[in-house]
Every structure is written in structure tokens, then in C-alpha cells.
Coordinates of C-alpha atoms in Angstrom, one line a residue:
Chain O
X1 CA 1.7 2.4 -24.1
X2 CA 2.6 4.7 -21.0
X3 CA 5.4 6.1 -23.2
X4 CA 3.6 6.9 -26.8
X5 CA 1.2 8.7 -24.3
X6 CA 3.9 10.3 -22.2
X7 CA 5.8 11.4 -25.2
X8 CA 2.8 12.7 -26.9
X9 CA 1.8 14.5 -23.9
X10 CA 4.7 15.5 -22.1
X11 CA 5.2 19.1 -23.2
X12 CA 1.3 19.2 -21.9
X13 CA 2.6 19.6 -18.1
X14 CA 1.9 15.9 -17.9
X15 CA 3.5 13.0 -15.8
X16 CA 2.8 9.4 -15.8
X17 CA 4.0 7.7 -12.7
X18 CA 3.8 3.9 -12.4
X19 CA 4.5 1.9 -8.8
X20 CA 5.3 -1.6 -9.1
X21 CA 3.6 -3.7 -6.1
X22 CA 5.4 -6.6 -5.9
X23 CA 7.3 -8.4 -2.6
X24 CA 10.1 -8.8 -4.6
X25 CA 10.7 -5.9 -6.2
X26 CA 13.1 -4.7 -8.9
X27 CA 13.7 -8.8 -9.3
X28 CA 11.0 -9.5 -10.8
X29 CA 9.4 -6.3 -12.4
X30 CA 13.0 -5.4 -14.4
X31 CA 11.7 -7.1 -17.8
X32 CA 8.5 -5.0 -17.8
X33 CA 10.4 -1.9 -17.2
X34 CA 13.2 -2.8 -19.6
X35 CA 10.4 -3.7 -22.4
X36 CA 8.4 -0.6 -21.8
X37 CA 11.9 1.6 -22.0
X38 CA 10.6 4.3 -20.0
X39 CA 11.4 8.0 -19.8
X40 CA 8.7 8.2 -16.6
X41 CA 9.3 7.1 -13.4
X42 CA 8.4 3.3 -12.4
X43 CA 8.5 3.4 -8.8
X44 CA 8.9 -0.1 -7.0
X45 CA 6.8 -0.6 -3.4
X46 CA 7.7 -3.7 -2.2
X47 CA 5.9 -3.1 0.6
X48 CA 2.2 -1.7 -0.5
X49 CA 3.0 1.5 0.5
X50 CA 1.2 3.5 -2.2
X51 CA -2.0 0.2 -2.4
X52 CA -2.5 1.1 1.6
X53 CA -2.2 5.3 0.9
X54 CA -4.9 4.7 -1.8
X55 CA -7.2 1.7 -0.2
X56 CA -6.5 -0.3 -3.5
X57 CA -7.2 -3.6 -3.3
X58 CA -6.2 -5.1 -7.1
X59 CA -4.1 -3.8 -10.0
X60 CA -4.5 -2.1 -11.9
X61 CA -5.6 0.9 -10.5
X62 CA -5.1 4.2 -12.3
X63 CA -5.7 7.3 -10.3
X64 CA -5.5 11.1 -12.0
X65 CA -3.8 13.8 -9.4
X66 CA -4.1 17.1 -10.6
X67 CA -2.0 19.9 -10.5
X68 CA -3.1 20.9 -6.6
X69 CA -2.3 17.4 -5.9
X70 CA -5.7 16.7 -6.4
X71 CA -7.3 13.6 -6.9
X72 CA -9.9 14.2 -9.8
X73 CA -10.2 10.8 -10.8
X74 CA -9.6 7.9 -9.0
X75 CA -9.4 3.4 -8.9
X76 CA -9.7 2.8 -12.5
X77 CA -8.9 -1.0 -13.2
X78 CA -7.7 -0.1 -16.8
X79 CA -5.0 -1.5 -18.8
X80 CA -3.3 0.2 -21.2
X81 CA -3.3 -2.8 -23.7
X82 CA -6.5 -5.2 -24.4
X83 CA -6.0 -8.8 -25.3
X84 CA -7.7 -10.1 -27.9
X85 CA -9.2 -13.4 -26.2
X86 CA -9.4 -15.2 -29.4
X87 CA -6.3 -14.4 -31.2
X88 CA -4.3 -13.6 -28.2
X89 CA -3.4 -10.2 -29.9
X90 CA -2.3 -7.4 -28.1
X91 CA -3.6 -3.6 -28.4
X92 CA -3.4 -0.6 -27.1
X93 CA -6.4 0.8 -25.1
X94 CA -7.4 3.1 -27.0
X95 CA -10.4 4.2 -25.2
X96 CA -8.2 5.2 -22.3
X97 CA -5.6 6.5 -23.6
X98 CA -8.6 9.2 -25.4
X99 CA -10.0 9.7 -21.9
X100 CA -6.7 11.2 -20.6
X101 CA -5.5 13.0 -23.4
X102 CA -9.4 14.5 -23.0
X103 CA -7.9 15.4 -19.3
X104 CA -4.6 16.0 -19.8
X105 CA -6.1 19.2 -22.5
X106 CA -9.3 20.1 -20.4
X107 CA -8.0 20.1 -17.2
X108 CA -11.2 20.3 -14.6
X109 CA -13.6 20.2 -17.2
X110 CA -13.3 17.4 -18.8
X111 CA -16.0 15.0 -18.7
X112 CA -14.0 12.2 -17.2
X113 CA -12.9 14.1 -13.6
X114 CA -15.0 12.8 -11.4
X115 CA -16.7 14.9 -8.2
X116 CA -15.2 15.3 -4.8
X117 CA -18.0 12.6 -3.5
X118 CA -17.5 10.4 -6.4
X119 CA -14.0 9.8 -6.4
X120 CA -14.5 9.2 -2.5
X121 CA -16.8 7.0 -2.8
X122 CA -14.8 5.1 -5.8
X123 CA -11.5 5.0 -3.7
X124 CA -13.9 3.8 -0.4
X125 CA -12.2 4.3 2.7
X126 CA -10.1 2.0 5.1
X127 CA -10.9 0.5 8.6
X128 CA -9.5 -1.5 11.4
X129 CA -9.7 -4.7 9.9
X130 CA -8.0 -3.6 6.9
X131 CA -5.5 -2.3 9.2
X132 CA -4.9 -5.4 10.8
X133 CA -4.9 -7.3 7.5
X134 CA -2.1 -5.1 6.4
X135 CA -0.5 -5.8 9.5
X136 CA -0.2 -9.7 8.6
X137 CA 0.5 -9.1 5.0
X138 CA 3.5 -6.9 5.7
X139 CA 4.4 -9.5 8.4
X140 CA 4.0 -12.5 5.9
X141 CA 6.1 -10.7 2.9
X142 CA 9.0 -10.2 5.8
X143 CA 8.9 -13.8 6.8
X144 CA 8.6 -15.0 3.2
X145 CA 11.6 -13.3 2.3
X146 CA 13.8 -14.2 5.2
X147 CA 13.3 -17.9 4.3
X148 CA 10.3 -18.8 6.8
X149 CA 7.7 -19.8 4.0
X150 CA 5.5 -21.8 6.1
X151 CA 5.4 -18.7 8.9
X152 CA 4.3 -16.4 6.1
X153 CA 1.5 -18.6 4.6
X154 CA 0.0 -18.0 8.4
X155 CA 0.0 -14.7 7.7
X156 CA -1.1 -14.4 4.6
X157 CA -4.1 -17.0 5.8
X158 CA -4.7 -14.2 9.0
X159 CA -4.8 -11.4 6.0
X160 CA -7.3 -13.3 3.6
X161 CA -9.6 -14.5 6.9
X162 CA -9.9 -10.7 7.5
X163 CA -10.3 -9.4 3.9
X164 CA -10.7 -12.3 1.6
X165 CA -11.4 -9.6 -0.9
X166 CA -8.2 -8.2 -1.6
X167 CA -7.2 -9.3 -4.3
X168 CA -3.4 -7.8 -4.2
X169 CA -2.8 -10.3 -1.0
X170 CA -4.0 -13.1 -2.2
X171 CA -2.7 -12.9 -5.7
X172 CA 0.8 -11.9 -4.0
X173 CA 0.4 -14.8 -1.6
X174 CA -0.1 -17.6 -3.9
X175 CA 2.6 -16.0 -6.2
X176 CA 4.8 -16.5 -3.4
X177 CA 3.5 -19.8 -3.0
X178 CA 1.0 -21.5 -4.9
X179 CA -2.8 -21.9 -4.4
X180 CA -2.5 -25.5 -2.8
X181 CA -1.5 -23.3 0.3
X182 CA -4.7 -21.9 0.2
X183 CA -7.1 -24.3 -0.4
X184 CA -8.8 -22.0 -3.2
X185 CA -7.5 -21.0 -6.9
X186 CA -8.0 -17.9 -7.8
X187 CA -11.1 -18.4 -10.0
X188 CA -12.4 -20.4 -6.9
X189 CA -11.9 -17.3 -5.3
X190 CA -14.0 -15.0 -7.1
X191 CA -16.6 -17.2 -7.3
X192 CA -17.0 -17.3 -3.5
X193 CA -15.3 -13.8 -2.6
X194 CA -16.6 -11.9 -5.7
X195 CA -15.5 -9.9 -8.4
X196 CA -11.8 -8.7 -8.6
X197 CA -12.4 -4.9 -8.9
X198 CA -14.5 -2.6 -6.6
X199 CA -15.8 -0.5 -8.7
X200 CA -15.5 -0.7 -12.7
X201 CA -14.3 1.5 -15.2
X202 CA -17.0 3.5 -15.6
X203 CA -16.3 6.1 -18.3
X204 CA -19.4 8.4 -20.0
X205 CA -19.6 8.5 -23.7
X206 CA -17.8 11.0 -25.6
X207 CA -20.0 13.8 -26.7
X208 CA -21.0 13.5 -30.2
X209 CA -18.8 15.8 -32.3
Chain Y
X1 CA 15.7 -15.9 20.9
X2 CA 16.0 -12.9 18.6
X3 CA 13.0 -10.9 18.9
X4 CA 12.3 -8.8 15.6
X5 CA 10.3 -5.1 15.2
X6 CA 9.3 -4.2 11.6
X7 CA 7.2 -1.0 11.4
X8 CA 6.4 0.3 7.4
X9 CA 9.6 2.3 8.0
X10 CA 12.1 0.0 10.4
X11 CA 13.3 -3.1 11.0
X12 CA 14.9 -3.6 14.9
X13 CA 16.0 -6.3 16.8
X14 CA 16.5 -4.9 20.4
X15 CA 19.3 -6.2 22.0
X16 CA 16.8 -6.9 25.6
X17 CA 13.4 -8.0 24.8
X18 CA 11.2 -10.7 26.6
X19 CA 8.0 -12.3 25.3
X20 CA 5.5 -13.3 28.3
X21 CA 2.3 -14.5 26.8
X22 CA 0.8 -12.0 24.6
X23 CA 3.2 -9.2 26.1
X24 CA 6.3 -7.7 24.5
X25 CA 8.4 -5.8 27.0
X26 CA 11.3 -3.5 25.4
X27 CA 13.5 -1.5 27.6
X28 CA 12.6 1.9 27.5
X29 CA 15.7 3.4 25.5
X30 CA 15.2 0.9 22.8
X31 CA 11.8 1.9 22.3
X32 CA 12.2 4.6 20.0
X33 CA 14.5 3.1 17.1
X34 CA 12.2 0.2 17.2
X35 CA 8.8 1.5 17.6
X36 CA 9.0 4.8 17.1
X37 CA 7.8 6.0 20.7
X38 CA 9.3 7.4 23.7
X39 CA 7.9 6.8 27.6
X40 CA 8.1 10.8 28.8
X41 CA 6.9 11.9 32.0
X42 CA 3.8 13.1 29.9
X43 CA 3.2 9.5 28.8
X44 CA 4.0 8.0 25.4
X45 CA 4.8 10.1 23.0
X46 CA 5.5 9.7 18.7
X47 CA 5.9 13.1 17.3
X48 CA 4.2 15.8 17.8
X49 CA 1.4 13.5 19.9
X50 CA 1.3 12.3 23.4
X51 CA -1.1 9.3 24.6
X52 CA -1.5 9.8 28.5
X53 CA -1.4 6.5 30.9
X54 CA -3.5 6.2 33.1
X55 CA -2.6 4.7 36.5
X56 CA -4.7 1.9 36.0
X57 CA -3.2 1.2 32.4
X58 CA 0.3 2.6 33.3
X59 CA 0.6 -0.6 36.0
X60 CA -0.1 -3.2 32.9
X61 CA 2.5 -1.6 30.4
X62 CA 5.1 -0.2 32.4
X63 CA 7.4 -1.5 34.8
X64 CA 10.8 -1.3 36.7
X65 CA 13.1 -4.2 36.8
X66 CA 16.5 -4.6 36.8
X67 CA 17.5 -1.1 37.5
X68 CA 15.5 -0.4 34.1
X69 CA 12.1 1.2 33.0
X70 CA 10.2 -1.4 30.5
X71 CA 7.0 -1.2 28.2
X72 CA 5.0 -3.6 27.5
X73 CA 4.5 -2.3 23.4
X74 CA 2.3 -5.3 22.4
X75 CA 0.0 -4.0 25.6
X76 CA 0.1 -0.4 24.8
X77 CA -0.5 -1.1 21.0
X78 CA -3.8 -2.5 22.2
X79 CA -4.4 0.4 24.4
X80 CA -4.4 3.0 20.9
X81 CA -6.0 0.3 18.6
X82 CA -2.6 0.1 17.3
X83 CA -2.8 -2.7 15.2
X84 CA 0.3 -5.6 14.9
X85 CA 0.9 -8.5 13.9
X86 CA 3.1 -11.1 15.5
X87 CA 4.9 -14.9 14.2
X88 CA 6.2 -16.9 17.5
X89 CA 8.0 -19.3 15.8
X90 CA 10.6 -16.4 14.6
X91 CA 9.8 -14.0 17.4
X92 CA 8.9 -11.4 14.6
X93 CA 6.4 -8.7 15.0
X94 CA 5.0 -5.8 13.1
X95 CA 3.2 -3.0 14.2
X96 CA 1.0 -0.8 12.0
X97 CA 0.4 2.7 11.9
X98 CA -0.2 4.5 15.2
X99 CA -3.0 6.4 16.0
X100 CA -1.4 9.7 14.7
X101 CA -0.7 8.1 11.0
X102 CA -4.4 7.3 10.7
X103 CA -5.5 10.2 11.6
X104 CA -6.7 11.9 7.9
X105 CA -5.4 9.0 6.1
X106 CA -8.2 8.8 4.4
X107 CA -9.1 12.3 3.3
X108 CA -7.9 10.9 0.0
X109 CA -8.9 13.8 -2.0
X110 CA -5.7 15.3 -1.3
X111 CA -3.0 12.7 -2.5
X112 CA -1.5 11.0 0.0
X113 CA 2.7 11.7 -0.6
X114 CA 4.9 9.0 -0.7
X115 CA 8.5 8.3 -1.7
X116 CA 9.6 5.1 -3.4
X117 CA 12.9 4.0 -5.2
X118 CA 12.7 4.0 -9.2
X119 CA 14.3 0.6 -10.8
X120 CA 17.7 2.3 -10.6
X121 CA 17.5 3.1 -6.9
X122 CA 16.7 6.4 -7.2
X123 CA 14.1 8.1 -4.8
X124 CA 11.0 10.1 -6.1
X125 CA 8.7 11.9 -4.1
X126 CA 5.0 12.3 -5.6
X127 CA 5.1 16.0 -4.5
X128 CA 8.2 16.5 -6.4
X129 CA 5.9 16.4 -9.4
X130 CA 3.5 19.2 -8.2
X131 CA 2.0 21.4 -10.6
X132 CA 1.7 19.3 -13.5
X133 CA -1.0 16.6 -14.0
X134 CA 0.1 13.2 -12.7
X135 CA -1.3 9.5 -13.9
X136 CA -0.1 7.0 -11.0
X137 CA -0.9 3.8 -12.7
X138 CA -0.4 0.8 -10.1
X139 CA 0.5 -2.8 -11.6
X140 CA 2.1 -5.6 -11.0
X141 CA 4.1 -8.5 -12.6
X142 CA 1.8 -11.2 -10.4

């Protein structure tokens, strides 16, 4: 869906770049790039580079940088396709896809750029905790793939005791291991940790035409 | 044993290194490729920033032995609130970023830069794409 938009927008001054957080990398994330068949850049952080930049703590997370180098817009959990839960069918978001074309031709006005305080306060801000969190995450991925599974699961235990929340560790953890490890499934997880996404896509109506 | 230094942007395994307790002594001209900072006369220094040493603190993290100068990083990361991470079994430690990387982090409004690899290996900076409107959509395969 990144491409029909890219394509459609592209002689707009428009770029859509997407980073691929996964521990291992290319490996793993080649079928989704092959199967999208990309002309945009899809970046691959192996190690959370960009999620620690931008304080995300789950995917997806969309943010709009303007032409400054601005961020107008920021920590949407949007995907670009909706799943039908009863037929299983796949869509395209529609709804998104209209809020950046909105952008992408109204620059600064456009209803969806959010103010200075806003997107601050959507993005949140990091501490020392988080800090050290990261610190055993990075240290866990290392171990995990230099063959010391066990070592890393500590890690990724020290990470979750300190922010139990982010939902990018754990779900990376138990992907590099399995749930067992933590004593929790992910649905478990929400139920005692909370919901998945910080903030919500909040999006205001389209004005009546 | 090995002992291992991984910052976001090294990996280092010092060829003298000793683990006492909690402390992690590297000789002072391996500090730099594996933590990034340098003993001067000023004190520790990454950069453009210098972190003094106090006597008091100087006596816990430095020290001469065996005709060389050492420093205790593990020590002196407490020091700046530098925060690591450390796995005994594999002697493998990370360090975070130091107090000069933090500093403004967080002023997000202003896109924090990066450069990554695209699947082909090629780099890309986010500044390199200035000027024009940018949707950075993070996923995942997970």
C-alpha cells in the first residue's frame, strides 16, 4: 500500500521511508520487502536504533517529518491494510492513506498536523529506566545472536522488569524465544501490563464538503 | 576469559581487561575503540565534552598498575548515570548512551537523524531526504 501511495504522490515532493525493527534483520523481513516491491527505501535497524530516537514502544508507529525536518505528526499505530476479522480479507486503509494525501497537498494546514505540544506529548519522552531497559535489550539481542539463548532471556527478563510495557521487547523476545520463557503470553500481557499502543490513532473528521 | 564491549555503534574485546566484582578495568589506550572515551589530564573526555574527576572519585576509577594507567569504566559509567548492562557468564557488557548523547535526545520535534542500511546494504541517511515531506512508517515481521 506504501507504493500505490508513493507512486501516486511522488512527484508531490513526497517520501515514504519504512525501518524494519527486527534482531534479525534482512533474514527475516526480505519476503515483506520483496512482496511490497518497493521503489522507497525499507531501512532495516536491527538494533532499535530509530524505536529509541523516537521513544516508540510497539509497531506500528507512523510519524510525518516535514520538509524542515519537522515532526508535524507523530506515533500513529496505523496500518496500511485492515483485516477483515470475519472473512480474513485484506484492505487497504483507506482512511489513512486520505489523511496523508490531505498532508502531503496541504502542507502545515492540513487538519491532521498536529501542534508542537501535541505531538510531544504523543511521542512522550524517555528516562533512565528506559535507558537502562534499552541497555539489557541491546545486550540480550547480542547474546541471542551469538548462540547464548539462555543469557539473553535474562536480559530480556531485566528489560520487561523495568518496562513491562514495551511492547517491541517483549514481542521481540518471545519471538526469539517463545512465551514459556516468560511466564506470560502476549494476551496475558495486556491484560496485566495494558494496552499495546500509547496513544491511539486519533484522527478528526474530515470537514464536510 | 574474553571480556566483550558493545556500545550502539562498537563491538570490542580488549585484549587486557579484568572483572573484580562489579568493576570493569580497561587499560587506558584501549579505552577509546571500546568505549568511546579518553582519560586526558582534563578528565574523561568523548567528544567535544569533558567529565572532571574529582580526587575523591578519581582514586575509585583510576589506577596505576603494571607500568599502566587503568579505568574502571563500569565505575565511571555510574559516576555520569551512564547506563550498561552486563552478562557474566559471557563476560559481555553494553554501555548506553553517555551523558552527551542524551543530552536533547528528546527535543523530538526536530527529527532525530539516523542512518540505516536498506535491504540491499545500502546506507540512507534521514537528512538526505530534506526538503520533501517524509512518512517514516516503523514495522516489523514479529
Amino acid at each position: 500500500m506504501w507504493q500505490v501511495l508513493r507512486n501516486e504522490l511522488a512527484g508531490q515532493n513526497f517520501e515514504v521511508i519504512t525501518v524494519g525493527c527486527d534482531a534479525k534483520g534482512a533474514e527475516v523481513e526480505r519476503e515483506f520487502i520483496d512482496a511490497a516491491n518497493p521503489d522507497y527505501p525499507c531501512l532495516i535497524d536491527t538494533k532499535f536504533v530509530v524505536a529509541e530516537l523516537y521513544n516508540t514502544r510497539n509497531v506500528p508507529a507512523l510519524f510525518w517529518i516535514d520538509e524542515r525536518g519537522w515532526i508535524v505528526r507523530g506515533n500513529d499505530p496505523a496500518y496500511m491494510t485492515r483485516r477483515d476479522p470475519d472473512t480474513g480479507v485484506r484492505t487497504p486503509n483507506e482512511r489513512y492513506m486520505d489523511v496523508v494525501r490531505d498532508w502531503v497537498k496541504n502542507g502545515s494546514k492540513s487538519i491532521y498536523v498536529t501542534p508542537p505540544d501535541e505531538t510531544q506529548s504523543r511521542i512522550g519522552s524517555s528516562d533512565e529506566s528506559n535507558q537502562q531497559a534499552m541497555a539489557h535489550f541491546r545486550l540480550g539481542v547480542y547474546l541471542d545472536a551469538h548462540g547464548h539463548h539462555a543469557e539473553a532471556v535474562a536480559q530480556f527478563k531485566a528489560a520487561l522488569a523495568l518496562k513491562p510495557d514495551n511492547w517491541n521487547y517483549r514481542r521481540q523476545a518471545y519471538n526469539l524465544g517463545s512465551a514459556d520463557e516468560y511466564g506470560m503470553t502476549i494476551q496475558e500481557a495486556m491484560q496485566t501490563v495494558g494496552p499495546m499502543y500509547a496513544v491511539a490513532l486519533q484522527l478528526p473528521d474530515p470537514p464536510a464538503s | 576469559m574474553t571480556v566483550t564491549i558493545l556500545t550502539s555503534a562498537s563491538e570490542a574485546t580488549p585484549a587486557d581487561a579484568h572483572v573484580e566484582g562489579g568493576s570493569l578495568w580497561l587499560r587506558s589506550d584501549e579505552l577509546l575503540a571500546a568505549t568511546g572515551w579518553e582519560l586526558k589530564p582534563e578528565g574523561m573526555c568523548r567528544g567535544e565534552i569533558c567529565v572532571p574527576l574529582p580526587a575523591d572519585r578519581a582514586v575509585s576509577v583510576v589506577r596505576e598498575r603494571d607500568g599502566a594507567t587503568w579505568v574502571d569504566v563500569a565505575g565511571f559509567a555510574g559516576y555520569v548515570r551512564q547506563t550498561f548492562a552486563h552478562d557474566a557468564t559471557t563476560e559481555t557488557w553494553y554501555f548506553g548512551p553517555g551523558p552527551e548523547e542524551r543530552r536533547g535526545q528528546f527535543q523530538l520535534l526536530d527529527a532525530p537523524d539516523f542512518e540505516l542500511p536498506d535491504i540491499n546494504g545500502r546506507k540512507h541517511r534521514l537528512s538526505d531526504y530534506r526538503g520533501k515531506k517524509v512518512l517514516l512508517a516503523l514495522w516489523a515481521s514479529w
